[in-house]
Short mmCIF file of C-alpha atoms in Angstrom, two decimals:
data_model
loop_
_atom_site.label_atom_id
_atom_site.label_comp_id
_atom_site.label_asym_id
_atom_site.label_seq_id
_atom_site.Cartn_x
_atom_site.Cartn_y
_atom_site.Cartn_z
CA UNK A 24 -22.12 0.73 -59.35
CA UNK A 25 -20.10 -1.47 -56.94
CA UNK A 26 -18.09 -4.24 -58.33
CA UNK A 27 -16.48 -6.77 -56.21
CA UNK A 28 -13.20 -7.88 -56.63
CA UNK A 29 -12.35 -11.22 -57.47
CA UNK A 30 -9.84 -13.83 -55.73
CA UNK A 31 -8.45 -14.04 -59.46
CA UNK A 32 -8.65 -10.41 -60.01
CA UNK A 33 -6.65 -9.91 -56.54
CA UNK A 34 -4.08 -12.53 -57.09
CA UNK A 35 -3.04 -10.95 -60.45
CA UNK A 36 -2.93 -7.81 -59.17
CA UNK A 37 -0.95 -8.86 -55.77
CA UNK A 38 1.49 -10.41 -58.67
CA UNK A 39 1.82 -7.43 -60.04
CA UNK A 40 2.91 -5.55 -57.12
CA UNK A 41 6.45 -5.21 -56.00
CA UNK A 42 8.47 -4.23 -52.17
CA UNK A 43 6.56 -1.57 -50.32
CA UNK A 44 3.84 -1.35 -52.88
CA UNK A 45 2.49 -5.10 -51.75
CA UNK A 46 3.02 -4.30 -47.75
CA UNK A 47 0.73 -1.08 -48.30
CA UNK A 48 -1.60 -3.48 -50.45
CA UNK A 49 -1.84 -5.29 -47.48
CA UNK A 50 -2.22 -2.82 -45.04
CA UNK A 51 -5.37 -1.23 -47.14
CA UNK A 52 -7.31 -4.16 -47.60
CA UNK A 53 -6.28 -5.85 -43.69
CA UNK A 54 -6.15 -3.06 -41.65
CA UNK A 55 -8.76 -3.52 -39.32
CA UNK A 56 -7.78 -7.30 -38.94
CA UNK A 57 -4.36 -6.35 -38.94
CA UNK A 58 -5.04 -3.61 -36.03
CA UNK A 59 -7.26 -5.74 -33.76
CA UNK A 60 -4.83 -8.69 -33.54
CA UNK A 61 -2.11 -6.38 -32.50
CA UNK A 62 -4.67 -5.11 -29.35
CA UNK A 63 -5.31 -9.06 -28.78
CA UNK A 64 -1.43 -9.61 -28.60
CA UNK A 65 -0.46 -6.62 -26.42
CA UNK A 66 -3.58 -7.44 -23.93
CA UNK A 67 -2.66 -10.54 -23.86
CA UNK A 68 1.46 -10.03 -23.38
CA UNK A 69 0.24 -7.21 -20.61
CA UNK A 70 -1.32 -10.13 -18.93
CA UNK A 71 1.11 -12.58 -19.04
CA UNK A 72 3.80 -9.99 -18.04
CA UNK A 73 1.65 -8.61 -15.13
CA UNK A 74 1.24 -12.25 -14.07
CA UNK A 75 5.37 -13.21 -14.34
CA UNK A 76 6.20 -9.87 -12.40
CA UNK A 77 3.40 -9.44 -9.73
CA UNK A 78 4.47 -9.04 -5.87
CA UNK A 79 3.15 -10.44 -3.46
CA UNK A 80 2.47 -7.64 -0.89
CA UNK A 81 3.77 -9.08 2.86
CA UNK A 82 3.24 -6.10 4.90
CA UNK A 83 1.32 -2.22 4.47
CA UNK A 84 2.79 0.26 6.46
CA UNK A 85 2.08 4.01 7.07
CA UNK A 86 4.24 7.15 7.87
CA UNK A 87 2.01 9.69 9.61
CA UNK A 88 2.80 13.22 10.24
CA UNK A 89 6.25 11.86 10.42
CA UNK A 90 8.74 11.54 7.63
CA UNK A 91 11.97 9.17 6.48
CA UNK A 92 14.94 9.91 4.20
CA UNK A 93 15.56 7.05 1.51
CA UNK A 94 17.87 5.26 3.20
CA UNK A 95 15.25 4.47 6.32
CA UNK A 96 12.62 3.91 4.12
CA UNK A 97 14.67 1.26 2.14
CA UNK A 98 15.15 -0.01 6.14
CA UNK A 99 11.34 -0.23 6.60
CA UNK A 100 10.97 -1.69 3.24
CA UNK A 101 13.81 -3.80 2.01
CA UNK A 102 15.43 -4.30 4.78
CA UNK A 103 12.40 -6.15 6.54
CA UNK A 104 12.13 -8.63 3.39
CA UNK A 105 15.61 -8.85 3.53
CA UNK A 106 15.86 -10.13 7.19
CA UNK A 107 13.31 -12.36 6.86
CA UNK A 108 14.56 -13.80 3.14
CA UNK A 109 11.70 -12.47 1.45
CA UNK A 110 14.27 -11.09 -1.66
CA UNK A 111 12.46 -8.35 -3.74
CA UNK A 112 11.98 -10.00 -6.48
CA UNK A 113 8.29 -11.60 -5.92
CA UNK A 114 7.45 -9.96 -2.67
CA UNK A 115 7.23 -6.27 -1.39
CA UNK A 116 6.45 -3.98 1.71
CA UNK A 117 4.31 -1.75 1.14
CA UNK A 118 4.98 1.89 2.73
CA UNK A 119 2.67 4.50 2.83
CA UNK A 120 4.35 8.28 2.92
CA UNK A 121 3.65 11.42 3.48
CA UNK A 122 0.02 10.83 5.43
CA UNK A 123 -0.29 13.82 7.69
CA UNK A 124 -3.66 14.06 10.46
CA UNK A 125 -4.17 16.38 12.68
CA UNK A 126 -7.29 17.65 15.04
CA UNK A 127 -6.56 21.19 15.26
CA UNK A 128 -9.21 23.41 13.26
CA UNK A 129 -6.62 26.26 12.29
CA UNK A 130 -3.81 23.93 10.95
CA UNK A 131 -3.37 25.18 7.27
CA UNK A 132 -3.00 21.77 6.61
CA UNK A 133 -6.41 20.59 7.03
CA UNK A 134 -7.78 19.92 3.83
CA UNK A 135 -4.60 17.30 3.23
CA UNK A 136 -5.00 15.69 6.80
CA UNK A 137 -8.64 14.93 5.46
CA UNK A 138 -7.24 13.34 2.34
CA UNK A 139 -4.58 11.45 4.26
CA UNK A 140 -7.50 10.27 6.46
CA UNK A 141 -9.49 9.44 3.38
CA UNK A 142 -6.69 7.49 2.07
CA UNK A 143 -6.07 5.65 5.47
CA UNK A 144 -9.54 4.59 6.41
CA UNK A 145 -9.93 2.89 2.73
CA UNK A 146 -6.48 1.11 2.78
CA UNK A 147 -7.89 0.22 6.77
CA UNK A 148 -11.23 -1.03 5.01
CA UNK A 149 -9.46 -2.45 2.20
CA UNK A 150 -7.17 -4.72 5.05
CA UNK A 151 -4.78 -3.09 3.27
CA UNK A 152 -3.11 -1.30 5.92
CA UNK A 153 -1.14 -2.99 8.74
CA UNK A 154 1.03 -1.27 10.70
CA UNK A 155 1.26 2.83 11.73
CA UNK A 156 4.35 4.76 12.70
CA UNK A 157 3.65 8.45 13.75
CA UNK A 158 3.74 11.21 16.02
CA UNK A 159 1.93 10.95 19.32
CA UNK A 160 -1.00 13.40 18.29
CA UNK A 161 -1.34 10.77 15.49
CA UNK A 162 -1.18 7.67 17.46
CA UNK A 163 -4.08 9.21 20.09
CA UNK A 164 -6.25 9.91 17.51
CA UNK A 165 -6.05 6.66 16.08
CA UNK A 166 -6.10 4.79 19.61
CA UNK A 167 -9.48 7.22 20.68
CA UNK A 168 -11.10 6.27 17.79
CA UNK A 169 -10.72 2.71 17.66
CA UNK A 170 -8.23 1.89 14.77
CA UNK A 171 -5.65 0.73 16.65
CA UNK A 172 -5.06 -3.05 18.55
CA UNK A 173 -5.01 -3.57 21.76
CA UNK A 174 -1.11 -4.64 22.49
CA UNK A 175 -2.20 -5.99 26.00
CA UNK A 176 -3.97 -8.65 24.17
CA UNK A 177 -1.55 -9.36 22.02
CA UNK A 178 1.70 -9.81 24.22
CA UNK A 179 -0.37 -12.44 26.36
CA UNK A 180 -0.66 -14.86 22.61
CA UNK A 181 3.14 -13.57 22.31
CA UNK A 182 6.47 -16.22 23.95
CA UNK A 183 7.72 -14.82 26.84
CA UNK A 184 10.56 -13.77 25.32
CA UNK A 185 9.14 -11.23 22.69
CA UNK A 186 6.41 -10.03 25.56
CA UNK A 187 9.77 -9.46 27.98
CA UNK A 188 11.56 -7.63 25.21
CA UNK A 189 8.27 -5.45 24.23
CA UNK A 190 7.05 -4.75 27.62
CA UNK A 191 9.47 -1.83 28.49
CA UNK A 192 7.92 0.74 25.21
CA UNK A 193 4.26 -0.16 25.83
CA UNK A 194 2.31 3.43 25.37
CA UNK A 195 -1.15 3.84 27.20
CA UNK A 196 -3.60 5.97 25.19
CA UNK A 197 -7.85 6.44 25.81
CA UNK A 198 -9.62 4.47 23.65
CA UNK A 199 -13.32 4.53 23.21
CA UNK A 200 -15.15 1.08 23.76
CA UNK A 201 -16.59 1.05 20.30
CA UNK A 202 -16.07 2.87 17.15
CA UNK A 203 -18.42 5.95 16.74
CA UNK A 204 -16.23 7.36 14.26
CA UNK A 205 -18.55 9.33 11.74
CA UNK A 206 -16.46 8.75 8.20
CA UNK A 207 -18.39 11.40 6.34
CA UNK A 208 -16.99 14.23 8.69
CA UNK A 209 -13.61 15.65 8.51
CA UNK A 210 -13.46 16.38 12.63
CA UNK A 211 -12.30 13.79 14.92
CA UNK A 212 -15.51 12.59 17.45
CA UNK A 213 -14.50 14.11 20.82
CA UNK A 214 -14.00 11.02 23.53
CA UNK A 215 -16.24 10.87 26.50
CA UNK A 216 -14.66 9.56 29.29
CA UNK A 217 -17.67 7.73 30.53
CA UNK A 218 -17.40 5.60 26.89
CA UNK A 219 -13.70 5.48 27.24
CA UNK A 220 -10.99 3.54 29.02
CA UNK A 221 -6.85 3.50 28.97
CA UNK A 222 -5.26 0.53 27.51
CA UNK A 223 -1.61 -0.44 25.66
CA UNK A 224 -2.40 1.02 22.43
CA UNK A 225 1.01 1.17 20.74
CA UNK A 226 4.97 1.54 21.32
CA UNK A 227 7.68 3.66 21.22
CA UNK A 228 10.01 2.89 18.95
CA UNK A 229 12.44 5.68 19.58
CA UNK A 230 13.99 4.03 22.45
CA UNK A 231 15.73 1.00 20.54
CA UNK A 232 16.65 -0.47 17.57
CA UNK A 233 15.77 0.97 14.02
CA UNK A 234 14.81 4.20 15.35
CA UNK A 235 17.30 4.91 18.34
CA UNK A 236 19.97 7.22 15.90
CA UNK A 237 17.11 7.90 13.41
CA UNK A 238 17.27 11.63 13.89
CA UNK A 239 13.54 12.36 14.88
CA UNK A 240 13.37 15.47 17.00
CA UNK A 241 10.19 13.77 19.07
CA UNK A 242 9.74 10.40 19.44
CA UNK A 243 8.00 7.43 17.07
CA UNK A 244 5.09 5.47 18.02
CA UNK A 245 3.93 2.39 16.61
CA UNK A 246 0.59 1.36 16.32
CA UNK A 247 -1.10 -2.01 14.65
CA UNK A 248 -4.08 -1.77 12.76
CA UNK A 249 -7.34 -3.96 14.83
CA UNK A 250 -8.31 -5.51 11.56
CA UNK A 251 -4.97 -6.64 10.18
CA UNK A 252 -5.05 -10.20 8.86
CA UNK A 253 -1.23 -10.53 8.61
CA UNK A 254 -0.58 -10.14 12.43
CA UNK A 255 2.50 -13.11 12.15
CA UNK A 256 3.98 -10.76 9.65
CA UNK A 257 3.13 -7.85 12.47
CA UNK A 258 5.33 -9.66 15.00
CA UNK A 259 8.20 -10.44 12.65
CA UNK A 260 8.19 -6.81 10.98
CA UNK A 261 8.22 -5.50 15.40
CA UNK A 262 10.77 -7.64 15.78
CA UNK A 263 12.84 -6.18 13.32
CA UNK A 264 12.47 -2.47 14.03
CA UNK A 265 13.46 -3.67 17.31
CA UNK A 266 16.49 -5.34 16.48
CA UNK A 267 19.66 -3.73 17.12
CA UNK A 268 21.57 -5.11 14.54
#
């Protein structure tokens, strides 16, 4: 039969108990107490540490089917933040590596360049994806398919002096006139030319600035996501790459 233990009864016996015998007293009759406070305490230190350490994100960038040693990734990362006094400490660039696409139906690859496009078109979705730097197959297949912004628009909202300085690496591709990308395939849509025209889809960044001694074998385009809602950040980030200094 089950007899309950008294306050009195407990007291005498917590008396009675001496060093480790009264912390394992403890721990028997508190345990589950004992253990569910600690969860409370470390969920709530996880919050307030996530909330005294959290970055804000400034700018998403992508490497596709092109890749950069550590010290010009820390260029396309903390070197933009650094120009623009951004520090490290409460903001960050995001850069997206080793994203590889291709169209061609006997690359061994293909299974990863659908992953990589998986991965793109949710960050893209997401606005979570701002800027592209890639190969020219890359940068067509983007521009045909409607990813990309037009950078005629954009240099006529741009001063004079950025559109002058921009002008020269301006890089036509065929774009279609609206999306009919099909995201539950892993081909690329052919373009028809009657649904297609040529505009300034991207740049070359090869030419000048961060790239120019870079050590690419073929030459870097840049292309800006249509749906980016950081587009001052675009300019300024543009700017940089450009810069020669």
């Amino acid at each position: 039969m089950y007899t309950r233990t008294t306050d009195s009864e407990k007291e005498n016996r917590w008396k009675q108990l001496h060093g480790k015998q009264k912390i394992q007293y403890v721990w028997d009759y508190y345990k589950l107490p004992i253990a569910v406070c600690l969860i409370l305490l470390y969920l709530m230190g996880s919050m307030v540490y996530g909330h005294f350490t959290r970055k804000d994100i400034v700018l998403y960038t992508g490497l596709v089917n092109v890749s950069a040693g550590e010290p010009l990734a820390a260029e396309l990362s903390r070197g933009f933040l650094n120009s623009i006094d951004a520090g490290t400490s409460r903001t960050d660039l995001r850069l997206y590596t080793g994203l590889y696409f291709t169209d061609d139906p006997d690359d061994p690859n293909r299974e990863y360049a659908y992953a990589s496009r998986v991965k793109i078109l949710a960050s893209i979705d997401g606005e979570q994806l701002d800027v592209l730097l890639m190969n020219r197959e890359a940068f067509d297949l983007f521009s045909q398919n409607g990813y990309l912004y037009n950078l005629d628009a954009l240099l006529r909202e741009l001063d004079a002096e950025t559109a002058a300085q921009w002008t020269p690496y301006l890089v036509t591709s065929t774009v279609l006139q609206e999306n009919d990308t099909d995201d539950t395939q892993a081909d690329w849509p052919s373009v028809s030319e009657s649904a297609a025209e040529t505009c300034s889809m991207g740049l070359k960044m090869s030419q000048k600035g961060l790239f120019k001694n870079a050590g690419f074998d073929g030459d870097v385009y840049l292309g800006v996501i249509k749906n980016t809602p950081r587009m001052d950040m675009v300019i300024e980030y543009i700017n940089y790459l450009y810069s020669e200094e």
